[in-house]
Amino acid sequence: MTQINSPIERTKVKFIAGISEAEQFQKWWEQYPKEHQKKIPIGLAMIGRSNVGKSTLINHLFKQGMARTSKTPGKTKEINIFEFTLSTSPQEKFYVYDLPGHGHAKVSHDQKRKWDALLGTFFPLVEDWCLGVVIQDARHLSESSDLAFLSFMKQLSMELILVANKIDGLKNQSERHVFNTQFIELSKNSRWSAVFKCSQDEVGLQNVIAQYLASFCLRKLMTQRHLPDSDRPI
Ligand SMILES: Nc1nc2c(ncn2[C@@H]2O[C@H](COP(=O)(O)OP(=O)(O)OP(=O)(O)O)[C@@H](O)[C@H]2O)c(=O)[nH]1
Ligand SMILES: [Mg+2]
């Protein structure tokens, strides 16, 4: 089988900022005023329950060691923003957002409120220019916080894909059978523009996902290029 290569330029990925307050994200976003839509950041948001492997997937797709990972849920406490380029258009910058996980029982009430405010500001701002990469644990698909997130997304038009992660954790035929049945059912949700399986050792699957992410970024770039030029005198 032909190996698909990743279009992401891994040596050029850069950490941009770690943002913990809603106002701080709003300020970062407002560097790109609405009137200059052609400059609005095009990006990818890694979404999912705590510990599902969002930061690990970022490291595999973009650059090893860049996002912090941990066995303990609740590791990512801020929106970490990384900048990347694609081999097909090296002069264009795109962004990947590593988000705090949802559904972590041990997080304090105050921390939850802060994250809700942060993400409640983040999603409506980025929705038109960002792909939501929704990561679920293959061993526990559609847990209550995954469903709550999808319900929240009903108000937004953001394009979403599903990644069923940690498929290496399906240990026997029976677990794989349960997963396949649930995955087929979940894939029928018309909200997904694509669905993928993945795990940290599956380089081939990661490269297929990287190709999809790149095609989203390039598609949005074309959309921006075809927007009317707001700087042009009428
Ligand atoms: N078996 C297995 N473990 C994985 C996989 N991906 C990540 N992990 C492990 O899962 C744990 C959590 O990974 P993270 O990447 O930190 O998870 P996260 O979703 O960023 O978690 P938060 O930052 O707490 O929201 C770590 O111990 C990883 O090594 C995978 O594909 N398979
Ligand atoms: Mg994380």
PDB file of C-alpha atoms and ligand atoms in Angstrom:
ATOM      1  CA  MET A   1       0.000   0.000   0.000  1.00  0.00           C
ATOM      2  CA  THR A   2       1.288   3.503  -0.805  1.00  0.00           C
ATOM      3  CA  GLN A   3       2.211   5.463   2.295  1.00  0.00           C
ATOM      4  CA  ILE A   4       0.495   8.872   2.500  1.00  0.00           C
ATOM      5  CA  ASN A   5       2.875  11.553   3.728  1.00  0.00           C
ATOM      6  CA  SER A   6       1.856  14.351   6.061  1.00  0.00           C
ATOM      7  CA  PRO A   7       1.578  17.780   4.400  1.00  0.00           C
ATOM      8  CA  ILE A   8       2.356  19.519   7.729  1.00  0.00           C
ATOM      9  CA  GLU A   9       5.818  21.143   7.924  1.00  0.00           C
ATOM     10  CA  ARG A  10       6.775  19.730  11.311  1.00  0.00           C
ATOM     11  CA  THR A  11      10.044  21.609  11.695  1.00  0.00           C
ATOM     12  CA  LYS A  12       8.273  24.955  11.406  1.00  0.00           C
ATOM     13  CA  VAL A  13       5.545  24.475  14.024  1.00  0.00           C
ATOM     14  CA  LYS A  14       5.671  27.189  16.706  1.00  0.00           C
ATOM     15  CA  PHE A  15       4.042  27.771  20.086  1.00  0.00           C
ATOM     16  CA  ILE A  16       2.272  31.139  20.006  1.00  0.00           C
ATOM     17  CA  ALA A  17       0.415  31.593  23.313  1.00  0.00           C
ATOM     18  CA  GLY A  18      -1.265  29.934  26.268  1.00  0.00           C
ATOM     19  CA  ILE A  19      -4.527  31.688  27.037  1.00  0.00           C
ATOM     20  CA  SER A  20      -6.522  31.143  30.212  1.00  0.00           C
ATOM     21  CA  GLU A  21      -8.971  34.065  30.252  1.00  0.00           C
ATOM     22  CA  ALA A  22     -11.882  34.712  27.873  1.00  0.00           C
ATOM     23  CA  GLU A  23     -10.926  38.411  27.504  1.00  0.00           C
ATOM     24  CA  GLN A  24      -7.371  37.438  26.620  1.00  0.00           C
ATOM     25  CA  PHE A  25      -8.587  35.215  23.787  1.00  0.00           C
ATOM     26  CA  GLN A  26     -10.951  37.929  22.555  1.00  0.00           C
ATOM     27  CA  LYS A  27      -7.998  40.332  22.455  1.00  0.00           C
ATOM     28  CA  TRP A  28      -5.826  37.843  20.562  1.00  0.00           C
ATOM     29  CA  TRP A  29      -8.605  37.314  18.034  1.00  0.00           C
ATOM     30  CA  GLU A  30      -9.233  41.030  17.629  1.00  0.00           C
ATOM     31  CA  GLN A  31      -5.753  41.507  16.218  1.00  0.00           C
ATOM     32  CA  TYR A  32      -7.563  40.426  13.056  1.00  0.00           C
ATOM     33  CA  PRO A  33     -10.453  42.887  12.709  1.00  0.00           C
ATOM     34  CA  LYS A  34     -13.662  41.605  11.122  1.00  0.00           C
ATOM     35  CA  GLU A  35     -13.361  44.105   8.264  1.00  0.00           C
ATOM     36  CA  HIS A  36     -10.209  42.308   7.145  1.00  0.00           C
ATOM     37  CA  GLN A  37     -11.734  38.873   6.746  1.00  0.00           C
ATOM     38  CA  LYS A  38      -8.941  37.751   4.471  1.00  0.00           C
ATOM     39  CA  LYS A  39      -6.569  37.852   7.448  1.00  0.00           C
ATOM     40  CA  ILE A  40      -8.755  35.978   9.942  1.00  0.00           C
ATOM     41  CA  PRO A  41      -6.830  32.984  11.335  1.00  0.00           C
ATOM     42  CA  ILE A  42      -7.762  29.628   9.815  1.00  0.00           C
ATOM     43  CA  GLY A  43      -7.387  26.851  12.325  1.00  0.00           C
ATOM     44  CA  LEU A  44      -8.150  23.535  13.938  1.00  0.00           C
ATOM     45  CA  ALA A  45      -9.548  23.045  17.443  1.00  0.00           C
ATOM     46  CA  MET A  46      -8.837  19.807  19.322  1.00  0.00           C
ATOM     47  CA  ILE A  47     -11.961  19.041  21.321  1.00  0.00           C
ATOM     48  CA  GLY A  48     -12.768  16.169  23.657  1.00  0.00           C
ATOM     49  CA  ARG A  49     -12.994  14.792  27.143  1.00  0.00           C
ATOM     50  CA  SER A  50     -10.047  15.145  29.497  1.00  0.00           C
ATOM     51  CA  ASN A  51      -7.468  12.421  28.916  1.00  0.00           C
ATOM     52  CA  VAL A  52      -8.842  11.343  25.524  1.00  0.00           C
ATOM     53  CA  GLY A  53      -5.498  12.134  23.863  1.00  0.00           C
ATOM     54  CA  LYS A  54      -5.951  15.617  22.329  1.00  0.00           C
ATOM     55  CA  SER A  55      -2.461  16.874  23.205  1.00  0.00           C
ATOM     56  CA  THR A  56      -0.866  13.538  22.254  1.00  0.00           C
ATOM     57  CA  LEU A  57      -2.538  13.672  18.837  1.00  0.00           C
ATOM     58  CA  ILE A  58      -1.263  17.236  18.353  1.00  0.00           C
ATOM     59  CA  ASN A  59       2.264  16.011  19.091  1.00  0.00           C
ATOM     60  CA  HIS A  60       1.929  13.193  16.543  1.00  0.00           C
ATOM     61  CA  LEU A  61       0.357  15.355  13.848  1.00  0.00           C
ATOM     62  CA  PHE A  62       2.433  18.505  14.333  1.00  0.00           C
ATOM     63  CA  LYS A  63       5.610  18.182  16.392  1.00  0.00           C
ATOM     64  CA  GLN A  64       6.712  15.781  19.112  1.00  0.00           C
ATOM     65  CA  GLY A  65       6.954  17.302  22.588  1.00  0.00           C
ATOM     66  CA  MET A  66       5.114  20.485  21.660  1.00  0.00           C
ATOM     67  CA  ALA A  67       1.864  19.941  23.607  1.00  0.00           C
ATOM     68  CA  ARG A  68       2.053  18.761  27.224  1.00  0.00           C
ATOM     69  CA  THR A  69       0.448  15.398  27.925  1.00  0.00           C
ATOM     70  CA  SER A  70      -0.258  13.524  31.140  1.00  0.00           C
ATOM     71  CA  LYS A  71      -1.787  10.324  32.510  1.00  0.00           C
ATOM     72  CA  THR A  72      -3.776  12.538  34.883  1.00  0.00           C
ATOM     73  CA  PRO A  73      -6.902  14.138  33.392  1.00  0.00           C
ATOM     74  CA  GLY A  74      -7.062  17.936  33.352  1.00  0.00           C
ATOM     75  CA  LYS A  75      -3.483  18.537  32.135  1.00  0.00           C
ATOM     76  CA  THR A  76      -4.281  21.214  29.520  1.00  0.00           C
ATOM     77  CA  LYS A  77      -5.641  24.175  31.470  1.00  0.00           C
ATOM     78  CA  GLU A  78      -5.407  26.879  28.818  1.00  0.00           C
ATOM     79  CA  ILE A  79      -6.047  27.305  25.135  1.00  0.00           C
ATOM     80  CA  ASN A  80      -2.592  26.649  23.747  1.00  0.00           C
ATOM     81  CA  ILE A  81      -2.158  28.119  20.294  1.00  0.00           C
ATOM     82  CA  PHE A  82       0.392  26.718  17.838  1.00  0.00           C
ATOM     83  CA  GLU A  83       1.171  28.059  14.391  1.00  0.00           C
ATOM     84  CA  PHE A  84       1.926  25.760  11.447  1.00  0.00           C
ATOM     85  CA  THR A  85       2.480  25.794   7.718  1.00  0.00           C
ATOM     86  CA  LEU A  86       1.773  23.294   4.946  1.00  0.00           C
ATOM     87  CA  SER A  87       4.285  22.060   2.403  1.00  0.00           C
ATOM     88  CA  THR A  88       1.910  23.041  -0.424  1.00  0.00           C
ATOM     89  CA  SER A  89       1.711  26.703   0.688  1.00  0.00           C
ATOM     90  CA  PRO A  90       4.666  27.375   3.013  1.00  0.00           C
ATOM     91  CA  GLN A  91       4.065  31.117   3.160  1.00  0.00           C
ATOM     92  CA  GLU A  92       0.559  30.765   4.723  1.00  0.00           C
ATOM     93  CA  LYS A  93       0.174  30.434   8.501  1.00  0.00           C
ATOM     94  CA  PHE A  94      -2.514  28.291  10.115  1.00  0.00           C
ATOM     95  CA  TYR A  95      -3.307  27.650  13.790  1.00  0.00           C
ATOM     96  CA  VAL A  96      -4.047  24.656  15.961  1.00  0.00           C
ATOM     97  CA  TYR A  97      -5.774  25.172  19.315  1.00  0.00           C
ATOM     98  CA  ASP A  98      -5.165  22.617  22.087  1.00  0.00           C
ATOM     99  CA  LEU A  99      -8.184  23.019  24.369  1.00  0.00           C
ATOM    100  CA  PRO A 100      -8.816  21.991  27.983  1.00  0.00           C
ATOM    101  CA  GLY A 101     -10.859  18.799  28.113  1.00  0.00           C
ATOM    102  CA  HIS A 102     -14.520  18.635  29.064  1.00  0.00           C
ATOM    103  CA  GLY A 103     -16.185  16.259  31.491  1.00  0.00           C
ATOM    104  CA  HIS A 104     -13.459  16.066  34.115  1.00  0.00           C
ATOM    105  CA  ALA A 105     -15.131  15.399  37.478  1.00  0.00           C
ATOM    106  CA  LYS A 106     -12.177  16.439  39.676  1.00  0.00           C
ATOM    107  CA  VAL A 107     -11.918  20.017  38.399  1.00  0.00           C
ATOM    108  CA  SER A 108     -13.039  22.656  40.920  1.00  0.00           C
ATOM    109  CA  HIS A 109     -16.245  24.605  40.396  1.00  0.00           C
ATOM    110  CA  ASP A 110     -14.281  27.797  39.844  1.00  0.00           C
ATOM    111  CA  GLN A 111     -11.987  26.228  37.250  1.00  0.00           C
ATOM    112  CA  LYS A 112     -15.032  24.808  35.396  1.00  0.00           C
ATOM    113  CA  ARG A 113     -16.680  28.231  35.348  1.00  0.00           C
ATOM    114  CA  LYS A 114     -13.483  29.772  33.982  1.00  0.00           C
ATOM    115  CA  TRP A 115     -13.202  27.126  31.236  1.00  0.00           C
ATOM    116  CA  ASP A 116     -16.876  27.510  30.328  1.00  0.00           C
ATOM    117  CA  ALA A 117     -16.359  31.273  29.927  1.00  0.00           C
ATOM    118  CA  LEU A 118     -13.162  30.730  27.929  1.00  0.00           C
ATOM    119  CA  LEU A 119     -14.675  28.146  25.570  1.00  0.00           C
ATOM    120  CA  GLY A 120     -17.985  30.037  25.417  1.00  0.00           C
ATOM    121  CA  THR A 121     -15.990  32.978  24.001  1.00  0.00           C
ATOM    122  CA  PHE A 122     -13.680  30.851  21.838  1.00  0.00           C
ATOM    123  CA  PHE A 123     -16.209  28.850  19.784  1.00  0.00           C
ATOM    124  CA  PRO A 124     -18.483  31.661  18.517  1.00  0.00           C
ATOM    125  CA  LEU A 125     -15.405  33.693  17.497  1.00  0.00           C
ATOM    126  CA  VAL A 126     -13.649  30.928  15.552  1.00  0.00           C
ATOM    127  CA  GLU A 127     -16.668  28.996  14.231  1.00  0.00           C
ATOM    128  CA  ASP A 128     -16.514  30.065  10.580  1.00  0.00           C
ATOM    129  CA  TRP A 129     -12.772  29.621  10.153  1.00  0.00           C
ATOM    130  CA  CYS A 130     -11.962  26.644  12.329  1.00  0.00           C
ATOM    131  CA  LEU A 131     -12.455  22.899  12.012  1.00  0.00           C
ATOM    132  CA  GLY A 132     -13.551  21.176  15.213  1.00  0.00           C
ATOM    133  CA  VAL A 133     -11.614  17.924  15.597  1.00  0.00           C
ATOM    134  CA  VAL A 134     -13.844  16.069  18.048  1.00  0.00           C
ATOM    135  CA  ILE A 135     -11.875  13.279  19.692  1.00  0.00           C
ATOM    136  CA  GLN A 136     -13.686  10.503  21.512  1.00  0.00           C
ATOM    137  CA  ASP A 137     -12.316   7.453  23.310  1.00  0.00           C
ATOM    138  CA  ALA A 138     -12.949   4.359  21.161  1.00  0.00           C
ATOM    139  CA  ARG A 139     -13.556   2.322  24.332  1.00  0.00           C
ATOM    140  CA  HIS A 140     -16.230   4.716  25.616  1.00  0.00           C
ATOM    141  CA  LEU A 141     -17.915   6.489  22.704  1.00  0.00           C
ATOM    142  CA  SER A 142     -20.645   9.090  23.270  1.00  0.00           C
ATOM    143  CA  GLU A 143     -20.220   9.598  27.004  1.00  0.00           C
ATOM    144  CA  SER A 144     -22.487  12.170  28.614  1.00  0.00           C
ATOM    145  CA  SER A 145     -20.026  15.067  28.276  1.00  0.00           C
ATOM    146  CA  ASP A 146     -19.453  14.197  24.577  1.00  0.00           C
ATOM    147  CA  LEU A 147     -23.227  14.428  24.073  1.00  0.00           C
ATOM    148  CA  ALA A 148     -23.414  17.679  26.050  1.00  0.00           C
ATOM    149  CA  PHE A 149     -20.707  19.162  23.827  1.00  0.00           C
ATOM    150  CA  LEU A 150     -22.549  18.149  20.642  1.00  0.00           C
ATOM    151  CA  SER A 151     -25.701  19.673  22.024  1.00  0.00           C
ATOM    152  CA  PHE A 152     -23.823  22.947  22.713  1.00  0.00           C
ATOM    153  CA  MET A 153     -22.502  22.862  19.129  1.00  0.00           C
ATOM    154  CA  LYS A 154     -26.077  22.882  17.768  1.00  0.00           C
ATOM    155  CA  GLN A 155     -26.080  26.680  18.093  1.00  0.00           C
ATOM    156  CA  LEU A 156     -22.920  26.974  16.000  1.00  0.00           C
ATOM    157  CA  SER A 157     -22.194  26.303  12.351  1.00  0.00           C
ATOM    158  CA  MET A 158     -18.639  25.065  12.928  1.00  0.00           C
ATOM    159  CA  GLU A 159     -17.574  22.184  10.733  1.00  0.00           C
ATOM    160  CA  LEU A 160     -16.790  19.076  12.802  1.00  0.00           C
ATOM    161  CA  ILE A 161     -14.964  15.809  12.240  1.00  0.00           C
ATOM    162  CA  LEU A 162     -14.924  12.817  14.579  1.00  0.00           C
ATOM    163  CA  VAL A 163     -11.775  10.948  15.606  1.00  0.00           C
ATOM    164  CA  ALA A 164     -12.342   7.729  17.553  1.00  0.00           C
ATOM    165  CA  ASN A 165      -9.006   7.580  19.375  1.00  0.00           C
ATOM    166  CA  LYS A 166      -7.089   4.941  21.379  1.00  0.00           C
ATOM    167  CA  ILE A 167      -8.229   2.080  19.144  1.00  0.00           C
ATOM    168  CA  ASP A 168      -5.141   0.220  20.414  1.00  0.00           C
ATOM    169  CA  GLY A 169      -7.054  -0.077  23.702  1.00  0.00           C
ATOM    170  CA  LEU A 170      -9.673  -2.392  22.125  1.00  0.00           C
ATOM    171  CA  LYS A 171      -8.204  -5.590  23.464  1.00  0.00           C
ATOM    172  CA  ASN A 172     -10.303  -8.402  22.089  1.00  0.00           C
ATOM    173  CA  GLN A 173     -12.789  -9.382  19.403  1.00  0.00           C
ATOM    174  CA  SER A 174     -15.767  -8.590  21.597  1.00  0.00           C
ATOM    175  CA  GLU A 175     -14.555  -5.033  22.412  1.00  0.00           C
ATOM    176  CA  ARG A 176     -13.781  -4.423  18.733  1.00  0.00           C
ATOM    177  CA  HIS A 177     -17.246  -5.634  17.785  1.00  0.00           C
ATOM    178  CA  VAL A 178     -18.958  -3.292  20.288  1.00  0.00           C
ATOM    179  CA  PHE A 179     -16.795  -0.412  19.053  1.00  0.00           C
ATOM    180  CA  ASN A 180     -17.541  -1.098  15.362  1.00  0.00           C
ATOM    181  CA  THR A 181     -21.289  -1.188  15.977  1.00  0.00           C
ATOM    182  CA  GLN A 182     -21.257   2.043  18.016  1.00  0.00           C
ATOM    183  CA  PHE A 183     -18.865   3.767  15.612  1.00  0.00           C
ATOM    184  CA  ILE A 184     -21.107   3.013  12.614  1.00  0.00           C
ATOM    185  CA  GLU A 185     -24.101   4.384  14.544  1.00  0.00           C
ATOM    186  CA  LEU A 186     -22.240   7.525  15.653  1.00  0.00           C
ATOM    187  CA  SER A 187     -20.899   8.095  12.120  1.00  0.00           C
ATOM    188  CA  LYS A 188     -24.484   8.513  10.884  1.00  0.00           C
ATOM    189  CA  ASN A 189     -24.742  11.853  12.705  1.00  0.00           C
ATOM    190  CA  SER A 190     -24.913  14.361   9.874  1.00  0.00           C
ATOM    191  CA  ARG A 191     -22.885  16.827  11.923  1.00  0.00           C
ATOM    192  CA  TRP A 192     -19.592  15.112  10.974  1.00  0.00           C
ATOM    193  CA  SER A 193     -18.029  16.057   7.679  1.00  0.00           C
ATOM    194  CA  ALA A 194     -15.717  13.056   8.078  1.00  0.00           C
ATOM    195  CA  VAL A 195     -14.991  10.313  10.611  1.00  0.00           C
ATOM    196  CA  PHE A 196     -11.668   8.645  11.440  1.00  0.00           C
ATOM    197  CA  LYS A 197     -10.199   5.998  13.721  1.00  0.00           C
ATOM    198  CA  CYS A 198      -6.797   6.614  15.285  1.00  0.00           C
ATOM    199  CA  SER A 199      -4.289   5.773  17.986  1.00  0.00           C
ATOM    200  CA  GLN A 200      -0.878   7.029  18.982  1.00  0.00           C
ATOM    201  CA  ASP A 201       1.005   4.259  17.116  1.00  0.00           C
ATOM    202  CA  GLU A 202      -0.904   4.470  13.836  1.00  0.00           C
ATOM    203  CA  VAL A 203       1.247   6.764  11.715  1.00  0.00           C
ATOM    204  CA  GLY A 204      -0.669   5.850   8.551  1.00  0.00           C
ATOM    205  CA  LEU A 205      -4.008   6.882  10.105  1.00  0.00           C
ATOM    206  CA  GLN A 206      -2.443  10.060  11.518  1.00  0.00           C
ATOM    207  CA  ASN A 207      -1.204  11.015   8.048  1.00  0.00           C
ATOM    208  CA  VAL A 208      -4.670  10.472   6.563  1.00  0.00           C
ATOM    209  CA  ILE A 209      -6.083  12.799   9.248  1.00  0.00           C
ATOM    210  CA  ALA A 210      -3.281  15.319   8.560  1.00  0.00           C
ATOM    211  CA  GLN A 211      -4.272  15.302   4.875  1.00  0.00           C
ATOM    212  CA  TYR A 212      -7.879  16.057   5.784  1.00  0.00           C
ATOM    213  CA  LEU A 213      -6.833  18.903   8.132  1.00  0.00           C
ATOM    214  CA  ALA A 214      -4.642  20.372   5.384  1.00  0.00           C
ATOM    215  CA  SER A 215      -7.440  20.176   2.826  1.00  0.00           C
ATOM    216  CA  PHE A 216      -9.766  22.021   5.244  1.00  0.00           C
ATOM    217  CA  CYS A 217      -7.160  24.794   5.725  1.00  0.00           C
ATOM    218  CA  LEU A 218      -6.589  25.167   1.979  1.00  0.00           C
ATOM    219  CA  ARG A 219     -10.331  25.186   1.267  1.00  0.00           C
ATOM    220  CA  LYS A 220     -10.853  27.994   3.811  1.00  0.00           C
ATOM    221  CA  LEU A 221      -7.892  29.872   2.360  1.00  0.00           C
ATOM    222  CA  MET A 222      -9.520  29.754  -1.088  1.00  0.00           C
ATOM    223  CA  THR A 223     -12.788  31.015   0.456  1.00  0.00           C
ATOM    224  CA  GLN A 224     -10.930  33.948   2.031  1.00  0.00           C
ATOM    225  CA  ARG A 225      -9.168  34.754  -1.233  1.00  0.00           C
ATOM    226  CA  HIS A 226     -12.509  34.966  -3.035  1.00  0.00           C
ATOM    227  CA  LEU A 227     -14.055  37.330  -0.488  1.00  0.00           C
ATOM    228  CA  PRO A 228     -14.551  40.879  -1.688  1.00  0.00           C
ATOM    229  CA  ASP A 229     -11.570  43.043  -0.885  1.00  0.00           C
ATOM    230  CA  SER A 230     -12.700  45.168   2.083  1.00  0.00           C
ATOM    231  CA  ASP A 231      -9.734  47.503   1.695  1.00  0.00           C
ATOM    232  CA  ARG A 232     -10.771  48.392  -1.860  1.00  0.00           C
ATOM    233  CA  PRO A 233     -12.518  51.779  -2.208  1.00  0.00           C
ATOM    234  CA  ILE A 234     -16.172  51.367  -3.294  1.00  0.00           C
TER     235      ILE A 234
HETATM  236  N1  LIG B   1      -3.389   3.627  24.748  1.00  0.00           N
HETATM  237  C1  LIG B   1      -3.340   4.876  24.287  1.00  0.00           C
HETATM  238  N2  LIG B   1      -3.069   5.880  25.138  1.00  0.00           N
HETATM  239  C2  LIG B   1      -3.034   7.130  24.637  1.00  0.00           C
HETATM  240  C3  LIG B   1      -3.290   7.421  23.252  1.00  0.00           C
HETATM  241  N3  LIG B   1      -3.208   8.767  23.085  1.00  0.00           N
HETATM  242  C4  LIG B   1      -2.918   9.289  24.292  1.00  0.00           C
HETATM  243  N4  LIG B   1      -2.799   8.315  25.225  1.00  0.00           N
HETATM  244  C5  LIG B   1      -2.486   8.495  26.667  1.00  0.00           C
HETATM  245  O1  LIG B   1      -3.624   9.129  27.275  1.00  0.00           O
HETATM  246  C6  LIG B   1      -3.194  10.012  28.315  1.00  0.00           C
HETATM  247  C7  LIG B   1      -3.803  11.391  28.119  1.00  0.00           C
HETATM  248  O2  LIG B   1      -3.265  11.977  26.955  1.00  0.00           O
HETATM  249  P1  LIG B   1      -3.330  13.562  26.697  1.00  0.00           P
HETATM  250  O3  LIG B   1      -2.878  13.743  25.305  1.00  0.00           O
HETATM  251  O4  LIG B   1      -2.620  14.298  27.779  1.00  0.00           O
HETATM  252  O5  LIG B   1      -4.902  13.805  26.820  1.00  0.00           O
HETATM  253  P2  LIG B   1      -5.710  15.181  26.700  1.00  0.00           P
HETATM  254  O6  LIG B   1      -6.960  14.881  25.967  1.00  0.00           O
HETATM  255  O7  LIG B   1      -4.850  16.249  26.128  1.00  0.00           O
HETATM  256  O8  LIG B   1      -6.060  15.477  28.218  1.00  0.00           O
HETATM  257  P3  LIG B   1      -6.383  16.908  28.949  1.00  0.00           P
HETATM  258  O9  LIG B   1      -5.258  17.855  28.631  1.00  0.00           O
HETATM  259  O10 LIG B   1      -6.426  16.534  30.399  1.00  0.00           O
HETATM  260  O11 LIG B   1      -7.710  17.373  28.450  1.00  0.00           O
HETATM  261  C8  LIG B   1      -1.650   9.979  28.285  1.00  0.00           C
HETATM  262  O12 LIG B   1      -1.202   9.113  29.292  1.00  0.00           O
HETATM  263  C9  LIG B   1      -1.335   9.454  26.911  1.00  0.00           C
HETATM  264  O13 LIG B   1      -0.092   8.784  26.857  1.00  0.00           O
HETATM  265  C10 LIG B   1      -3.563   6.308  22.386  1.00  0.00           C
HETATM  266  O14 LIG B   1      -3.797   6.433  21.177  1.00  0.00           O
HETATM  267  N5  LIG B   1      -3.589   5.075  22.967  1.00  0.00           N
HETATM  268 MG    MG B   2      -4.269  18.081  26.850  1.00  0.00          MG
END
